[in-house]
Tab-separated table of C-alpha atoms and ligand atoms in Angstrom:
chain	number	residue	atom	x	y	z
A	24	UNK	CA	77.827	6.051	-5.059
A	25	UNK	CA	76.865	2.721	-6.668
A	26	UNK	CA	77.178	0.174	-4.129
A	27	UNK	CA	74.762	-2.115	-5.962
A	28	UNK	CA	75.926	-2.094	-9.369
A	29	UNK	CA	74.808	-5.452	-11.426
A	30	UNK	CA	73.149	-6.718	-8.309
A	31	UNK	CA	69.981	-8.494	-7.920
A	32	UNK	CA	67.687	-7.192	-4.922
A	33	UNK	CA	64.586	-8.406	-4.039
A	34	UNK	CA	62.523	-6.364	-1.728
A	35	UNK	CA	59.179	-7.654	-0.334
A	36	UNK	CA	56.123	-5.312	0.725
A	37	UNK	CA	58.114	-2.809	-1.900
A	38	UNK	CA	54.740	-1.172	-2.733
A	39	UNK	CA	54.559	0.972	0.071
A	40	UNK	CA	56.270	2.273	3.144
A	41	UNK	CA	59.876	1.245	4.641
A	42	UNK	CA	59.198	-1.604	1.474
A	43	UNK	CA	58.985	1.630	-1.339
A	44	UNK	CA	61.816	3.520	0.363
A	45	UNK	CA	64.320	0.965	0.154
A	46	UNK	CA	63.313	-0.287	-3.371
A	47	UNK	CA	64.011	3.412	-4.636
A	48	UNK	CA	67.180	4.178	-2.650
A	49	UNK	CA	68.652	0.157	-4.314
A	50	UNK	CA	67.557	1.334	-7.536
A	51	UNK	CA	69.333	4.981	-7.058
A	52	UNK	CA	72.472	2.806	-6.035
A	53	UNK	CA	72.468	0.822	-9.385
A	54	UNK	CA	70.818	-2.590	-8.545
A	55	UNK	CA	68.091	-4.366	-10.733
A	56	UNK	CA	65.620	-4.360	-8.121
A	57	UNK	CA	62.390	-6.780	-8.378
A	58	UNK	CA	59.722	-5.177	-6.291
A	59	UNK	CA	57.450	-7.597	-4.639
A	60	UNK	CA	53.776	-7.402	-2.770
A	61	UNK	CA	50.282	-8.472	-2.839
A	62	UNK	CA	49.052	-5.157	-3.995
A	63	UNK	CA	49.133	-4.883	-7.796
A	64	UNK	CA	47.938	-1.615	-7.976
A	65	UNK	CA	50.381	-0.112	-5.108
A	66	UNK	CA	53.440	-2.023	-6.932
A	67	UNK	CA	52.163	0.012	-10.449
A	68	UNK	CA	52.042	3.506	-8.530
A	69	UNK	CA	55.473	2.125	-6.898
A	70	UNK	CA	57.352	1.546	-9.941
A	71	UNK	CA	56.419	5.132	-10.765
A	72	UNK	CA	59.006	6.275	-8.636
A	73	UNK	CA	61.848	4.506	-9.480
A	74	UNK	CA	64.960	5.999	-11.203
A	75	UNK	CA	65.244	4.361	-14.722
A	76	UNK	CA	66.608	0.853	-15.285
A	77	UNK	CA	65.545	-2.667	-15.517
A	78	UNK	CA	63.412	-2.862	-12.114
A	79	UNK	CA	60.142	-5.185	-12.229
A	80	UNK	CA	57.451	-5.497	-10.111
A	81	UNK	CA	55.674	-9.270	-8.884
A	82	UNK	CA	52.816	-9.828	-7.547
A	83	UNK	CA	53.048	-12.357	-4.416
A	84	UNK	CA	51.488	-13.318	-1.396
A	85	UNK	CA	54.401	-13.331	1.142
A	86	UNK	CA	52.548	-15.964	2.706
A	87	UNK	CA	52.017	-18.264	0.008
A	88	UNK	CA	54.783	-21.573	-0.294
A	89	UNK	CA	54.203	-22.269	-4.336
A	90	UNK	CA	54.518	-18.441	-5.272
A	91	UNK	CA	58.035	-18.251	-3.185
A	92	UNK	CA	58.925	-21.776	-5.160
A	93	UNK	CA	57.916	-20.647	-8.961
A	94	UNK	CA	59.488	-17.393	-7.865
A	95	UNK	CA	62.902	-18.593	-6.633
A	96	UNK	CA	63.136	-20.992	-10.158
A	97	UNK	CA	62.162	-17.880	-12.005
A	98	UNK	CA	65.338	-16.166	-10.346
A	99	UNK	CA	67.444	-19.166	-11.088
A	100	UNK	CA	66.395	-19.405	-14.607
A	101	UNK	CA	66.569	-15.863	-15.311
A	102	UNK	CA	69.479	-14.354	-13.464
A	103	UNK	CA	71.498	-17.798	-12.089
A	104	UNK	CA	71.711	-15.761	-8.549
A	105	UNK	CA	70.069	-13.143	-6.240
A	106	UNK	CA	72.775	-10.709	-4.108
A	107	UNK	CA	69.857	-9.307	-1.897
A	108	UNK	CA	66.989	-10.465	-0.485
A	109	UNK	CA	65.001	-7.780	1.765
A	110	UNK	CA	61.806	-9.738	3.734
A	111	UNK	CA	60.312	-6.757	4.385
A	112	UNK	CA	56.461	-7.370	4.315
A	113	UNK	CA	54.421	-7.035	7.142
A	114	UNK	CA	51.526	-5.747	9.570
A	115	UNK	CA	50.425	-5.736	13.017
A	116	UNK	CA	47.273	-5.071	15.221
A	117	UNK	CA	46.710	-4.111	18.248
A	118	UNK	CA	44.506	-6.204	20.672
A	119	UNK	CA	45.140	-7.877	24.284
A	120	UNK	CA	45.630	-11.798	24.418
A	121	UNK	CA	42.205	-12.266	25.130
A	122	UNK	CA	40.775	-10.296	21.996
A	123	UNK	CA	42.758	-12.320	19.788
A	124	UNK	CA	41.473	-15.271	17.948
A	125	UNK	CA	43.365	-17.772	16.864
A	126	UNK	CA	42.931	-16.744	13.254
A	127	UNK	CA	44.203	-13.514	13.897
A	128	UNK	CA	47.142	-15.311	15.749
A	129	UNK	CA	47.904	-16.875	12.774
A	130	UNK	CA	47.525	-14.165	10.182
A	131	UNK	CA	50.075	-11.970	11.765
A	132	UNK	CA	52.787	-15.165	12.027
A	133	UNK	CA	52.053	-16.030	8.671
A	134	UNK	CA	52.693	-12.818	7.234
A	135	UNK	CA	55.575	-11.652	9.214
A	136	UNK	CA	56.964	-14.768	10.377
A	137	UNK	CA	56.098	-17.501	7.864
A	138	UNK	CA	57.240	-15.022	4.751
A	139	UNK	CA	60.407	-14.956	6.157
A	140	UNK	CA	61.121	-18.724	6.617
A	141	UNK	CA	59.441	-19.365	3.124
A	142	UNK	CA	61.901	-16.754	1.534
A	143	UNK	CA	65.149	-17.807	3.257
A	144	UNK	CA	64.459	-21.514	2.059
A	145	UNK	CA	63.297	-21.188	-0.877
A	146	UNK	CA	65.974	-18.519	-2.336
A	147	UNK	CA	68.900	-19.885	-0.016
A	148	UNK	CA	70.230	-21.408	-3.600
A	149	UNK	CA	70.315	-18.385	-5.737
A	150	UNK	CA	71.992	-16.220	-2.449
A	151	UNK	CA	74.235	-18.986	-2.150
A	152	UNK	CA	75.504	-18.973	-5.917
A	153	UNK	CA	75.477	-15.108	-5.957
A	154	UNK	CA	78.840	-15.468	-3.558
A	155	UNK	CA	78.157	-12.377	-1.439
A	156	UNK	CA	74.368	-12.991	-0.982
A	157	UNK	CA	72.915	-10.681	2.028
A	158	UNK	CA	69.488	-10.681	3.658
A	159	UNK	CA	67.899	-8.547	5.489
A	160	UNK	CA	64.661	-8.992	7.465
A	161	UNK	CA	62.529	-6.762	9.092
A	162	UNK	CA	61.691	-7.369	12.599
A	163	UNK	CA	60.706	-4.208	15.130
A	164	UNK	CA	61.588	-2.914	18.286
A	165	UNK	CA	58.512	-5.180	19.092
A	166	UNK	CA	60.807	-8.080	18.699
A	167	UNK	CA	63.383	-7.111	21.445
A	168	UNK	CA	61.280	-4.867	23.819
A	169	UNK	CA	57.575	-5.577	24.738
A	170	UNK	CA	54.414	-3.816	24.738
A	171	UNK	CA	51.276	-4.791	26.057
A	172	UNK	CA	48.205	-5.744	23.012
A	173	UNK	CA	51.057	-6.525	20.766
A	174	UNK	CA	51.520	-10.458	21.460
A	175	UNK	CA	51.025	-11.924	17.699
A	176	UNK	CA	53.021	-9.242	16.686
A	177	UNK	CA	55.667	-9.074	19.157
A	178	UNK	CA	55.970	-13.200	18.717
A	179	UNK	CA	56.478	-12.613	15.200
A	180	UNK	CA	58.840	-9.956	15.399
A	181	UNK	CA	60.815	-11.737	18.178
A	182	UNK	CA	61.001	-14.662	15.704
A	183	UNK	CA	62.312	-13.088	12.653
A	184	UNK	CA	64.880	-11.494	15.088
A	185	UNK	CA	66.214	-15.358	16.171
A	186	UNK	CA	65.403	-16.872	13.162
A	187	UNK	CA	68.125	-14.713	11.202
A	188	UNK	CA	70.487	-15.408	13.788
A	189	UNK	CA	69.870	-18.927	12.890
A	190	UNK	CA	69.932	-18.596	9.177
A	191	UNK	CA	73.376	-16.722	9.849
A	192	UNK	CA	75.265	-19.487	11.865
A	193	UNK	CA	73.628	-21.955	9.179
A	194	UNK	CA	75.026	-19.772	6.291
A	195	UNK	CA	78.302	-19.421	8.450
A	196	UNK	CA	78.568	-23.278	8.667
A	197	UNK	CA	77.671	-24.111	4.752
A	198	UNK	CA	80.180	-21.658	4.219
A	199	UNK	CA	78.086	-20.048	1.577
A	200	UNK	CA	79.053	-16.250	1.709
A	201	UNK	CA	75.299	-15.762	2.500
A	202	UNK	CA	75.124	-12.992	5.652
A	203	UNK	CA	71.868	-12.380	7.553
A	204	UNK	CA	71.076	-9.741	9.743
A	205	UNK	CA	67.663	-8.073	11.161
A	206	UNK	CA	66.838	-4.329	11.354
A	207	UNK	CA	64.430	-3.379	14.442
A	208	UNK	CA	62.621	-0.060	13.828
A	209	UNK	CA	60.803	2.086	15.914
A	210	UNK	CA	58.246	4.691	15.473
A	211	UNK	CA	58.060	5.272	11.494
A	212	UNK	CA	55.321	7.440	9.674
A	213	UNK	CA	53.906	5.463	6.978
A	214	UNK	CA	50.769	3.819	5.479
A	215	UNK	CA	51.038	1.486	8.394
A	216	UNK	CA	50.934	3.798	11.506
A	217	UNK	CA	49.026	6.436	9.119
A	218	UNK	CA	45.798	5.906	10.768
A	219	UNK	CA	47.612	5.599	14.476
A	220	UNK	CA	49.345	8.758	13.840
A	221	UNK	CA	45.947	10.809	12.507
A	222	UNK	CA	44.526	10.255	15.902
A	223	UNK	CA	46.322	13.474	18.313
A	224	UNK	CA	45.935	11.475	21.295
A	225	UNK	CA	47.286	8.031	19.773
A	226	UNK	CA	49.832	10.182	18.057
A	227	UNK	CA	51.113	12.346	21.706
A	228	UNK	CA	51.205	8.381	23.339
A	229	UNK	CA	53.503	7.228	20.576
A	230	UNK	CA	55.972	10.203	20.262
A	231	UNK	CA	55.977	10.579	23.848
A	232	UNK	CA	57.858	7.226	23.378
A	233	UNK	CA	60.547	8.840	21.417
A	234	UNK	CA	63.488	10.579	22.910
A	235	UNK	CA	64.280	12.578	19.156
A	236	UNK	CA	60.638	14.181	19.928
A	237	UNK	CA	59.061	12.816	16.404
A	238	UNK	CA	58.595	9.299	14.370
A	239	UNK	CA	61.194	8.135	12.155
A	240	UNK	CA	60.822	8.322	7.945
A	241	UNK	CA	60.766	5.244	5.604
A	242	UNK	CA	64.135	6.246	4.214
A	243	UNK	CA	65.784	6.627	7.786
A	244	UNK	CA	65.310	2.262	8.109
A	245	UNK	CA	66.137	2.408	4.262
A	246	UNK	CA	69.388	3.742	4.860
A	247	UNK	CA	70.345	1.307	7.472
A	248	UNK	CA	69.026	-1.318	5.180
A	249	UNK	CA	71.366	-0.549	2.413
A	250	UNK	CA	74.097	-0.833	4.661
A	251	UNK	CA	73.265	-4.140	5.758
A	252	UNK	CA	72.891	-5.473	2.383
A	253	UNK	CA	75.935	-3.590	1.076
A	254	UNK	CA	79.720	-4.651	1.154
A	255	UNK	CA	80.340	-2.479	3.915
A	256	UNK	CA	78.574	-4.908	6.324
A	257	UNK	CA	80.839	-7.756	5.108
A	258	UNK	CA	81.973	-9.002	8.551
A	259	UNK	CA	77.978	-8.347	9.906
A	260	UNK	CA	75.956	-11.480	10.000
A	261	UNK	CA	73.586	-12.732	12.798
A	262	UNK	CA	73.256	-8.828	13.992
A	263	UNK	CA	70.474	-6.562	14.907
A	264	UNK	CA	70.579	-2.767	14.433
A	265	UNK	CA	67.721	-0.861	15.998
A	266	UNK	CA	66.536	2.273	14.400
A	267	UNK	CA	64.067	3.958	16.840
A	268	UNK	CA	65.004	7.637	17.825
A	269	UNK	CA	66.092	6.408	21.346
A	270	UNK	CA	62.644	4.450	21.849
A	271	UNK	CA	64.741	1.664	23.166
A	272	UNK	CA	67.727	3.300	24.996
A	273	UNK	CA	65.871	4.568	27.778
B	27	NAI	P1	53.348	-0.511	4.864
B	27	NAI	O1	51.958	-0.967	5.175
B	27	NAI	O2	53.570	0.866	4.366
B	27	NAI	O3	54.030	-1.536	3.848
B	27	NAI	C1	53.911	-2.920	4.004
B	27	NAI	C2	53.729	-3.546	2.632
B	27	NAI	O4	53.651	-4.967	2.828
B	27	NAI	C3	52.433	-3.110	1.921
B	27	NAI	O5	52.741	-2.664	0.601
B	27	NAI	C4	51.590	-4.380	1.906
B	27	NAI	O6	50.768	-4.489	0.739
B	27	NAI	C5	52.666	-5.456	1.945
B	27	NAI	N1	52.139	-6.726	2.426
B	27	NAI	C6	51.409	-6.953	3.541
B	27	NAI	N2	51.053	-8.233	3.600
B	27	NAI	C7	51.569	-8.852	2.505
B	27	NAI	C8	51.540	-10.173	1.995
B	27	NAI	N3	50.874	-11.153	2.624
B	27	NAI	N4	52.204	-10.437	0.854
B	27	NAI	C9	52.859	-9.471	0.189
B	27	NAI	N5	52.908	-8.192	0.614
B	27	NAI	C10	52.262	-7.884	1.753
B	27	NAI	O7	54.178	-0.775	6.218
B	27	NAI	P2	55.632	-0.338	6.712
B	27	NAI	O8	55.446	0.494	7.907
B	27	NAI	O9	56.465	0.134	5.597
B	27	NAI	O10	56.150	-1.754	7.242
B	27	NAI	C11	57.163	-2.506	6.603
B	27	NAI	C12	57.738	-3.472	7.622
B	27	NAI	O11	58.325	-2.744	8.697
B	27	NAI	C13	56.711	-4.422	8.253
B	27	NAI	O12	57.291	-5.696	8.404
B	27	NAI	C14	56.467	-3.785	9.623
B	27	NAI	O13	56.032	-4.735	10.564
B	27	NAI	C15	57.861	-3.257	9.932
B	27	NAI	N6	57.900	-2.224	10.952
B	27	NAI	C16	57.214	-1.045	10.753
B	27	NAI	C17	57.248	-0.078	11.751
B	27	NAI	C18	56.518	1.228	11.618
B	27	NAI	O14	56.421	1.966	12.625
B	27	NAI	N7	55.995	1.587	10.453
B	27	NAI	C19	57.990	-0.295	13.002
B	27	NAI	C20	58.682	-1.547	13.077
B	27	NAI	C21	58.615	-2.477	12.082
């Protein structure tokens, strides 16, 4: 299956994780995939594990307004289009309203909020001339159900969820071809929960909150990605689809 075939993905936090995951199952599928994140060294190890072909790795601050300018006119001037965009980066922390200063505030909405607005403006053109442009942003269960200690989080989350429905009817009205949907995980394992899931008694809390009895993998929200960002979804814009075990069904 080569769904992706002479397409141009770009996959944010694609160093580690859900970010990693997706990056190698695009590649698998045939795209040119340009692998960004802050960490250098993590992007290096990264592009390890990708199946041969012209991938590249960049290193940007999600968070940062001139990198996501000089890189959507590199993407212009070097490919005239981009079919995928994944804004996957991200992090959390947990601490109650009144723990939370308002620099912490600010660091979570910049890096899971902010990134996402930067990215959809600034590489709205090259989606736009790619004809079939798709993106895909990460938001969590966290931005559809709450939980308590979560608030920055959950407030970015629950903005990347409405902000792609906004992109979408925006996208609809230009009449671009550009589709934009969210994906809402649940429970994965990876670097980010690593230390959560390490702890037994943090651990028993967490999967307690999962009907399937265990967390979810990077490549289980990888697959679901793919779809989203494949031709299959071509009638799917301003959706959500959860990915969570069951977390949120009960
Ligand atoms: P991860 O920590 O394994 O990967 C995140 C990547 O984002 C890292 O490579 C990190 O270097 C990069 N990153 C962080 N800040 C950045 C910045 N300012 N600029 C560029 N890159 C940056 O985490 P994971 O679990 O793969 O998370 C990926 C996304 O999935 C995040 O948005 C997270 O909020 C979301 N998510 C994760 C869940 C989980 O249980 N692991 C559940 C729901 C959502």
């Amino acid at each position: 299956m080569s769904r992706f075939t002479n397409r141009i993905v770009l996959v944010t936090g694609a160093a580690s994780g859900i970010g990693l995951a997706s990056a190698v199952r695009f590649a698998a599928e045939g795209a040119t995939v340009l692998l960004a994140d802050r960490n250098a060294e993590g992007l290096a190890t990264a592009r390890a594990s990708l199946p041969a072909g012209a991938h590249e790795t960049l290193v940007l601050d999600v968070t940062d307004e001139a990198g996501w300018r000089a890189l959507a006119d590199d993407i212009m001037a070097r490919f005239g289009r981009l079919d995928v965009l994944v804004s996957n980066a991200g992090f959390g922390k947990f601490a109650s309203i009144a723990d939370t200063s308002l620099e912490q505030w600010r660091a979570i909405i910049a890096v899971n909020l902010d990134s996402v607005f930067l990215a959809t403006k600034y590489l709205m053109p090259a989606l736009a001339a790619s004809g079939r442009g798709a993106i895909v942003n990460m938001s969590s269960i966290r931005g559809i159900v709450a939980a308590a200690n979560t608030g920055s989080y959950c407030a970015a989350k629950g903005g990347v969820r409405m902000f792609t429905k906004v992109t979408a009817l925006e996208c609809a009205e230009a009449g671009n071809g550009v589709r934009a949907n969210s994906i809402h995980p649940g429970h994965i394992a990876t670097p980010l929960t690593a230390a959560a899931y390490a702890d037994p008694d943090t651990a028993r809390k967490l999967i307690a909150d999962v009907p399937v009895g265990h967390p979810g993998k990077p490549d289980d929200i990888a697959g679901a990605i793919l779809f989203l960002a494949s031709d299959d979804a071509s009638y799917m814009t301003g959706a959500e689809i959860v990915v969570d075990g069951g977390s949120t069904a009960q």
